[in-house]
mmCIF file of C-alpha atoms in Angstrom:
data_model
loop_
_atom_site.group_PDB
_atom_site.id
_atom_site.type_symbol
_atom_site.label_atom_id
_atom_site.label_comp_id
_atom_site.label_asym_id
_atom_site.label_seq_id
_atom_site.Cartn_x
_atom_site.Cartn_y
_atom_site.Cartn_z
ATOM 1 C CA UNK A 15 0.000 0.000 0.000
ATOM 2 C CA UNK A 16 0.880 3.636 -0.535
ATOM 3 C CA UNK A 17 2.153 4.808 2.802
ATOM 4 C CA UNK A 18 4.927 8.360 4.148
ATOM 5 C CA UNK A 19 6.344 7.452 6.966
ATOM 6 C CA UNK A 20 8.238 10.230 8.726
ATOM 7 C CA UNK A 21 10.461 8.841 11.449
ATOM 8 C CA UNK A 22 10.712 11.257 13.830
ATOM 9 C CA UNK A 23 7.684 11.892 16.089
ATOM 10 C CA UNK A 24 9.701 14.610 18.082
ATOM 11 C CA UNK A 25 12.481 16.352 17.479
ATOM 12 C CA UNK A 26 13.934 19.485 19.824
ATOM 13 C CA UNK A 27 16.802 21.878 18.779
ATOM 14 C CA UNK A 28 18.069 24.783 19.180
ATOM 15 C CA UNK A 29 17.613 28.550 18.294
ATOM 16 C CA UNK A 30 19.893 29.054 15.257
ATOM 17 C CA UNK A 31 20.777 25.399 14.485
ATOM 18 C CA UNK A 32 20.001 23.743 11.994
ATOM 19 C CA UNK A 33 16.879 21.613 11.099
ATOM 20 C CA UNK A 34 16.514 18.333 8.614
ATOM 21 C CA UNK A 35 12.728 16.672 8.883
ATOM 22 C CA UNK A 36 12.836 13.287 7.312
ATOM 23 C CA UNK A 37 10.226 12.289 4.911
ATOM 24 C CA UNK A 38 10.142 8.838 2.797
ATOM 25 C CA UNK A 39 7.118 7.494 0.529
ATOM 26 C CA UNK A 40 6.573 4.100 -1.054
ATOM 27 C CA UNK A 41 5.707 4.511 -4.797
ATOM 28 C CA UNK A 42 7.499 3.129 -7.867
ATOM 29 C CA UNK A 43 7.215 6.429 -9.935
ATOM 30 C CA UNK A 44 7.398 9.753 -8.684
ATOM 31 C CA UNK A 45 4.610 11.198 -6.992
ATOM 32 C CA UNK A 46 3.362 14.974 -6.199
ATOM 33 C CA UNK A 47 5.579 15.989 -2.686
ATOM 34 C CA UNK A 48 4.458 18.468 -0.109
ATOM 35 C CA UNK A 49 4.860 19.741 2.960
ATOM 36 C CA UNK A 50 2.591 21.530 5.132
ATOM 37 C CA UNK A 51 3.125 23.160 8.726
ATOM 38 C CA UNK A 52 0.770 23.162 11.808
ATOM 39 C CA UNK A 53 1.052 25.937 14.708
ATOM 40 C CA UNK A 54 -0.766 24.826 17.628
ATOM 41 C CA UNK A 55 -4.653 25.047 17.013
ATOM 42 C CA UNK A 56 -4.403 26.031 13.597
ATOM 43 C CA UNK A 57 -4.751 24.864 10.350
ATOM 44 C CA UNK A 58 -2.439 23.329 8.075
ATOM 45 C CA UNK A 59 -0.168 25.867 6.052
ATOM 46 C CA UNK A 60 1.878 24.969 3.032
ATOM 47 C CA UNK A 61 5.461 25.420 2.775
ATOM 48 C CA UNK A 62 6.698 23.476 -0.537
ATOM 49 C CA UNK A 63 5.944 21.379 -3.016
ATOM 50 C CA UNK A 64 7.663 19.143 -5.586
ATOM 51 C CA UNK A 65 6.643 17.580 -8.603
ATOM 52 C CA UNK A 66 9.640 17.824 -11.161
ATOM 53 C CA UNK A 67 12.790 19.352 -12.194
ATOM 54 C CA UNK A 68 15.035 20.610 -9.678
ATOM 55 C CA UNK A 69 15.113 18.665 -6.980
ATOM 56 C CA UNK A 70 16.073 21.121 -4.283
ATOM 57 C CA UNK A 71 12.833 23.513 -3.958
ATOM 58 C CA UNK A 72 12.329 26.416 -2.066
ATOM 59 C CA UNK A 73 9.513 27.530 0.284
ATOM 60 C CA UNK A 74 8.664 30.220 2.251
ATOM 61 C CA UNK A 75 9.831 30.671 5.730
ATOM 62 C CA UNK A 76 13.120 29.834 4.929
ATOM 63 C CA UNK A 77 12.772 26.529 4.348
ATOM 64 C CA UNK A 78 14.050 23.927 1.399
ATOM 65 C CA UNK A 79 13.477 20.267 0.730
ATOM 66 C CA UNK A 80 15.546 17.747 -1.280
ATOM 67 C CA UNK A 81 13.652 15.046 -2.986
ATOM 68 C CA UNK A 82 16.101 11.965 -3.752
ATOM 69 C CA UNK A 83 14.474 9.654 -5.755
ATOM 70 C CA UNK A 84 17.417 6.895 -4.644
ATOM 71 C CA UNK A 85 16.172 6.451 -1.238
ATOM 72 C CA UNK A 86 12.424 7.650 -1.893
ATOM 73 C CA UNK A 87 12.900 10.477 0.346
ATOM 74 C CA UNK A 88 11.821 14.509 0.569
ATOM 75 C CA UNK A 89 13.613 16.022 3.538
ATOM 76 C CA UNK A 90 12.750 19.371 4.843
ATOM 77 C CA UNK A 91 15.819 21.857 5.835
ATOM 78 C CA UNK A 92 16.067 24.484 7.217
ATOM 79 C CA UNK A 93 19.509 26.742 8.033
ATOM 80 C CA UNK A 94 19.127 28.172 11.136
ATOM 81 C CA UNK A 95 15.688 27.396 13.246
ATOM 82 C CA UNK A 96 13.905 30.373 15.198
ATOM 83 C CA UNK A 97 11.739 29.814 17.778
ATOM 84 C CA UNK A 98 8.444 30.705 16.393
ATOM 85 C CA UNK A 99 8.953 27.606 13.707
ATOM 86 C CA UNK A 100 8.279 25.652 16.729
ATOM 87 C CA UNK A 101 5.021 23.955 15.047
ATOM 88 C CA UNK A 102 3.937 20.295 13.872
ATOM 89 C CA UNK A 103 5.324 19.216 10.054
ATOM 90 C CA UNK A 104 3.587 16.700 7.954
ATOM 91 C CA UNK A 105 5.447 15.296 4.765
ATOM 92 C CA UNK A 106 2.188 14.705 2.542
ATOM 93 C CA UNK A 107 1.824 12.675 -1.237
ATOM 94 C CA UNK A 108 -0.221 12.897 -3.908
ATOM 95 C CA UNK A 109 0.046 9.602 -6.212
ATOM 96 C CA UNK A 110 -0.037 9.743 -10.138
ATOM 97 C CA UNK A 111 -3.441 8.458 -11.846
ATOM 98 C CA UNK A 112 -6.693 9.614 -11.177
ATOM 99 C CA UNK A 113 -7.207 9.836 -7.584
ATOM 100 C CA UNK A 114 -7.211 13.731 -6.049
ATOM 101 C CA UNK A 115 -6.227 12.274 -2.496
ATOM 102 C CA UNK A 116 -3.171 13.094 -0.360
ATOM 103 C CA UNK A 117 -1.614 10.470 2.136
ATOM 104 C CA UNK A 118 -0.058 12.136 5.064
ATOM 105 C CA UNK A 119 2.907 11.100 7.749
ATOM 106 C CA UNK A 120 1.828 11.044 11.236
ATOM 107 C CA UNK A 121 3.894 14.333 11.519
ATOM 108 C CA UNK A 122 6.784 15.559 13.310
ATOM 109 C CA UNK A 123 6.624 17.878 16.601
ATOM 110 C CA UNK A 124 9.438 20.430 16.328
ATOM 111 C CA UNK A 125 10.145 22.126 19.792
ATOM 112 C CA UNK A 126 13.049 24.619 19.941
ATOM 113 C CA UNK A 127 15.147 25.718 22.802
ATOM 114 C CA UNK A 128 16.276 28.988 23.460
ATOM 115 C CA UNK B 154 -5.283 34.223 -1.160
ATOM 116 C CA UNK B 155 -7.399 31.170 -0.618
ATOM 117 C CA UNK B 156 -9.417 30.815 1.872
ATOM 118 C CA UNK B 157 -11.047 28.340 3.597
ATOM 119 C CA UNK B 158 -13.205 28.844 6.531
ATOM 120 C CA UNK B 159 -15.021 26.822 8.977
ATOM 121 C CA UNK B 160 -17.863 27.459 11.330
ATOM 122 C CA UNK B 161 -17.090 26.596 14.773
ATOM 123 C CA UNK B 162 -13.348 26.471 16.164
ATOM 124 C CA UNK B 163 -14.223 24.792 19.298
ATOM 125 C CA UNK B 164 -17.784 22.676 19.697
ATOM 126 C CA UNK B 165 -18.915 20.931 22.431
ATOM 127 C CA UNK B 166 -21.790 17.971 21.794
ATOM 128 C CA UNK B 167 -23.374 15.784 23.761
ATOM 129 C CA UNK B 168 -23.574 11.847 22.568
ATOM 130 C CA UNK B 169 -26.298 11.293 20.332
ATOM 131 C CA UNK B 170 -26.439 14.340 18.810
ATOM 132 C CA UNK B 171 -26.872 15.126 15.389
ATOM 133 C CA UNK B 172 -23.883 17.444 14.403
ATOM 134 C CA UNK B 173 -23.015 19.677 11.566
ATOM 135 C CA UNK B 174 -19.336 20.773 10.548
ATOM 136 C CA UNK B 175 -19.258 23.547 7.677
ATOM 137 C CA UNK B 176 -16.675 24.459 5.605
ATOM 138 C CA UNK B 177 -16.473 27.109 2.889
ATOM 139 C CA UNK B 178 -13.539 27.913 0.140
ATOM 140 C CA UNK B 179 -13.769 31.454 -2.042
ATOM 141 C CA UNK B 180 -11.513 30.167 -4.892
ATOM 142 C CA UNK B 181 -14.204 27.716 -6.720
ATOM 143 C CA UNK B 182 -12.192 24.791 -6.036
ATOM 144 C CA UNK B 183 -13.698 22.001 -7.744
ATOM 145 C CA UNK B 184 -12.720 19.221 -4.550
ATOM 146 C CA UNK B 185 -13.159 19.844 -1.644
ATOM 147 C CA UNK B 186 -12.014 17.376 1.234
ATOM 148 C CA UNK B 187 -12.641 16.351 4.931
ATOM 149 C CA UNK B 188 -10.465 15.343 7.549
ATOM 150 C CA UNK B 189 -9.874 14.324 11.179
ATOM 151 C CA UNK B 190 -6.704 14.908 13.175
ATOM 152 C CA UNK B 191 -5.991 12.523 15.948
ATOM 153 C CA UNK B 192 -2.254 12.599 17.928
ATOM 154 C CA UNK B 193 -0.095 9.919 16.863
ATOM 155 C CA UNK B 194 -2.357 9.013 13.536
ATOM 156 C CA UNK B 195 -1.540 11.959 11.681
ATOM 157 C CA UNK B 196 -4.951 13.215 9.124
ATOM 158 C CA UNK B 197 -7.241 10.669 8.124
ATOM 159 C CA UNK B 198 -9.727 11.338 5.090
ATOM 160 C CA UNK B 199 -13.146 10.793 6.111
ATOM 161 C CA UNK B 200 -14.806 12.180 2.889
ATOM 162 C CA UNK B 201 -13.974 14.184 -0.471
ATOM 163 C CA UNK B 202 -15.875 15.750 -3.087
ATOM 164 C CA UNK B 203 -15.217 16.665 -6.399
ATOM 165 C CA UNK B 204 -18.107 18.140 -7.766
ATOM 166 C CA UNK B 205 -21.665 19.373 -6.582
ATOM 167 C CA UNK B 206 -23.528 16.768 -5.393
ATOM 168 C CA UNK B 207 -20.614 14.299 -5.395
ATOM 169 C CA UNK B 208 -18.791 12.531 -3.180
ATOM 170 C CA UNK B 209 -16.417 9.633 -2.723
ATOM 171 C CA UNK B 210 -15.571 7.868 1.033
ATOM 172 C CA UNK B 211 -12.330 8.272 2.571
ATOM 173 C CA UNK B 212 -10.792 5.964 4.327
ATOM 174 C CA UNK B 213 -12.852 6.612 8.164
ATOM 175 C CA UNK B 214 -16.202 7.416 6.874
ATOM 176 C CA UNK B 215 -18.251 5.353 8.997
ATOM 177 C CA UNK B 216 -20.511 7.090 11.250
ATOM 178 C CA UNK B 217 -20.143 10.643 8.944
ATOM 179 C CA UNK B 218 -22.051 11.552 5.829
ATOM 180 C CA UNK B 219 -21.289 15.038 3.758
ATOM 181 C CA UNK B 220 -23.029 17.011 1.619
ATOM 182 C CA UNK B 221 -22.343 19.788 -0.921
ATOM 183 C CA UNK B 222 -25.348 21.272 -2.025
ATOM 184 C CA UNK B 223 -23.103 24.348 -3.492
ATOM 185 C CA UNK B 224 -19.695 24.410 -4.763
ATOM 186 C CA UNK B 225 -17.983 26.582 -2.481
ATOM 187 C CA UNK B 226 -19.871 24.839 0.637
ATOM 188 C CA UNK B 227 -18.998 21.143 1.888
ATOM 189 C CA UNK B 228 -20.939 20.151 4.769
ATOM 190 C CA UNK B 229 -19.660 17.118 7.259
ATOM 191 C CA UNK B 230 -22.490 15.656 9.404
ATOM 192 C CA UNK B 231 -22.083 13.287 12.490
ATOM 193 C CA UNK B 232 -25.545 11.510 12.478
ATOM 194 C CA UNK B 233 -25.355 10.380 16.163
ATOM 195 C CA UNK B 234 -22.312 11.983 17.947
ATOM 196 C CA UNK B 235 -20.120 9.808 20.285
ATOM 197 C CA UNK B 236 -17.404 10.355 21.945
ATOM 198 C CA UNK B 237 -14.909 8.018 19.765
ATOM 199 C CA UNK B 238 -15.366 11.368 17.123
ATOM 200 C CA UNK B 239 -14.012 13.670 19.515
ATOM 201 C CA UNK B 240 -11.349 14.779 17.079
ATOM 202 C CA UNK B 241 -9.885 17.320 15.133
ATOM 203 C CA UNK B 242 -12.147 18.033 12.112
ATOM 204 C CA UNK B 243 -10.072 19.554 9.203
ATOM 205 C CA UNK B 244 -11.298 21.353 6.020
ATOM 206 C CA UNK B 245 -9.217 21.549 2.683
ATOM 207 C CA UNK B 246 -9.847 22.347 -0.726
ATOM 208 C CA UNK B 247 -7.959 22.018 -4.245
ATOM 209 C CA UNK B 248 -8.453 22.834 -7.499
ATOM 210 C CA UNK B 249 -8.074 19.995 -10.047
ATOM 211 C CA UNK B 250 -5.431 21.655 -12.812
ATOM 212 C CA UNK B 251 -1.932 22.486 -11.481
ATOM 213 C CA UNK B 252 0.038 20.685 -8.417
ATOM 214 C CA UNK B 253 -3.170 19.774 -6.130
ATOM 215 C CA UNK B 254 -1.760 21.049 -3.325
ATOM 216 C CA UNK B 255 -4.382 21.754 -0.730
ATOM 217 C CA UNK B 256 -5.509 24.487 1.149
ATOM 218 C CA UNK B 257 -6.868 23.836 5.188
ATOM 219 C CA UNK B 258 -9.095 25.880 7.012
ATOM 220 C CA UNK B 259 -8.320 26.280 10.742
ATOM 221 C CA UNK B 260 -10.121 23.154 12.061
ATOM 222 C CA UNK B 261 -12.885 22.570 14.552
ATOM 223 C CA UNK B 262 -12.312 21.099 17.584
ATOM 224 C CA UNK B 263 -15.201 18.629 18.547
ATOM 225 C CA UNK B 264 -15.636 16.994 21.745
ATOM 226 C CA UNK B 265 -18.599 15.080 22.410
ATOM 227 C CA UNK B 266 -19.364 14.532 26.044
#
């Protein structure tokens, strides 16, 4: 079955160090990527997407994903973390063919330090 | 921008209820999508629609039914409210050309008591 796993249920770090949010999906070809971010009682809010061509993309808030179709993964990066990207992340795919669906990860819980 | 809006942040039902979720987009998305948001199991789709008067299951939709009478409105109705669907109910439309990325609304919090 079609599945995104995302590894990390929690991660903590600190202000200005840097962030990677791991991301695989199982599928053969390569599917629409996203990910979207969740601030505590809100909705979800996109912050990249991937499709084709480059594979590093760039979203807003300073943050970039790599998708590497080798290991099936899209990573989310980010620089230097501040502490208002403290937030949930959810690594979300859409499959090729005619379904409109997403599948999301469970989501990873980013809490950052001072 | 899109926007998505729903029209209750916070509702509190009693079990057996009959209870409506709404949710309305202003970018005539033609799908529009309903979710629920539980810790540790990520978002779940419960329902989608992709026209008027359509609608396809998720993968949770027993005890829910939906209904979208109008393309910018997507209703999600709990026919008899327990407390197993005290949840996270999430809103999210797409239009069909381009990447299908979705856009949420803020979510409802539902607890049924």
């Amino acid at each position: 079955a079609q599945s995104v796993t995302q590894p990390d249920i929690h991660i903590t770090v600190s202000e200005g160090a840097s962030l990677e949010l791991r991301c695989n999906y199982s599928y053969g070809a390569t599917p629409y990527l996203f990910w979207y971010v969740q601030s505590p009682g809100q909705g979800l809010q996109l912050l990249l997407k991937y499709f084709s061509g480059d594979t590093l993309v760039q979203g807003i808030k300073g943050f970039e994903a790599e998708f590497k179709r080798s290991q099936s993964s899209f990573n989310l990066r980010k620089p230097s973390v501040h502490w208002s990207d403290a937030a949930e992340y959810f690594c979300a795919c859409r499959y090729g063919g005619a379904t409109n669906k997403l599948i999301f990860g469970t989501g990873t819980l980013l809490a950052v330090q001072p | 921008d899109v926007k998505v809006t729903q029209s209750s942040r916070y509702l509190v039902k009693r079990t057996g209820e009959k209870v409506f979720l709404e949710c309305v987009q202003d970018m005539d998305h033609e799908n529009m999508f309903w979710y629920r948001q539980d810790p540790g199991l990520g978002l779940r789709l419960i329902y989608f629609s992709y026209d008027v008067k359509m609608k396809e299951k998720g993968d949770i939709p027993e005890g829910y039914s939906v209904s979208r009478e109008k393309k910018e409105r997507f209703s999600l109705i709990l026919e008899s409210a327990s407390t197993n669907q005290t949840s996270m109910y999430l809103c999210a439309s797409h239009r069909v050309r381009g990447y299908y990325e979705q856009y949420f609304g803020p979510g409802t919090r539902l607890t049924v008591t």
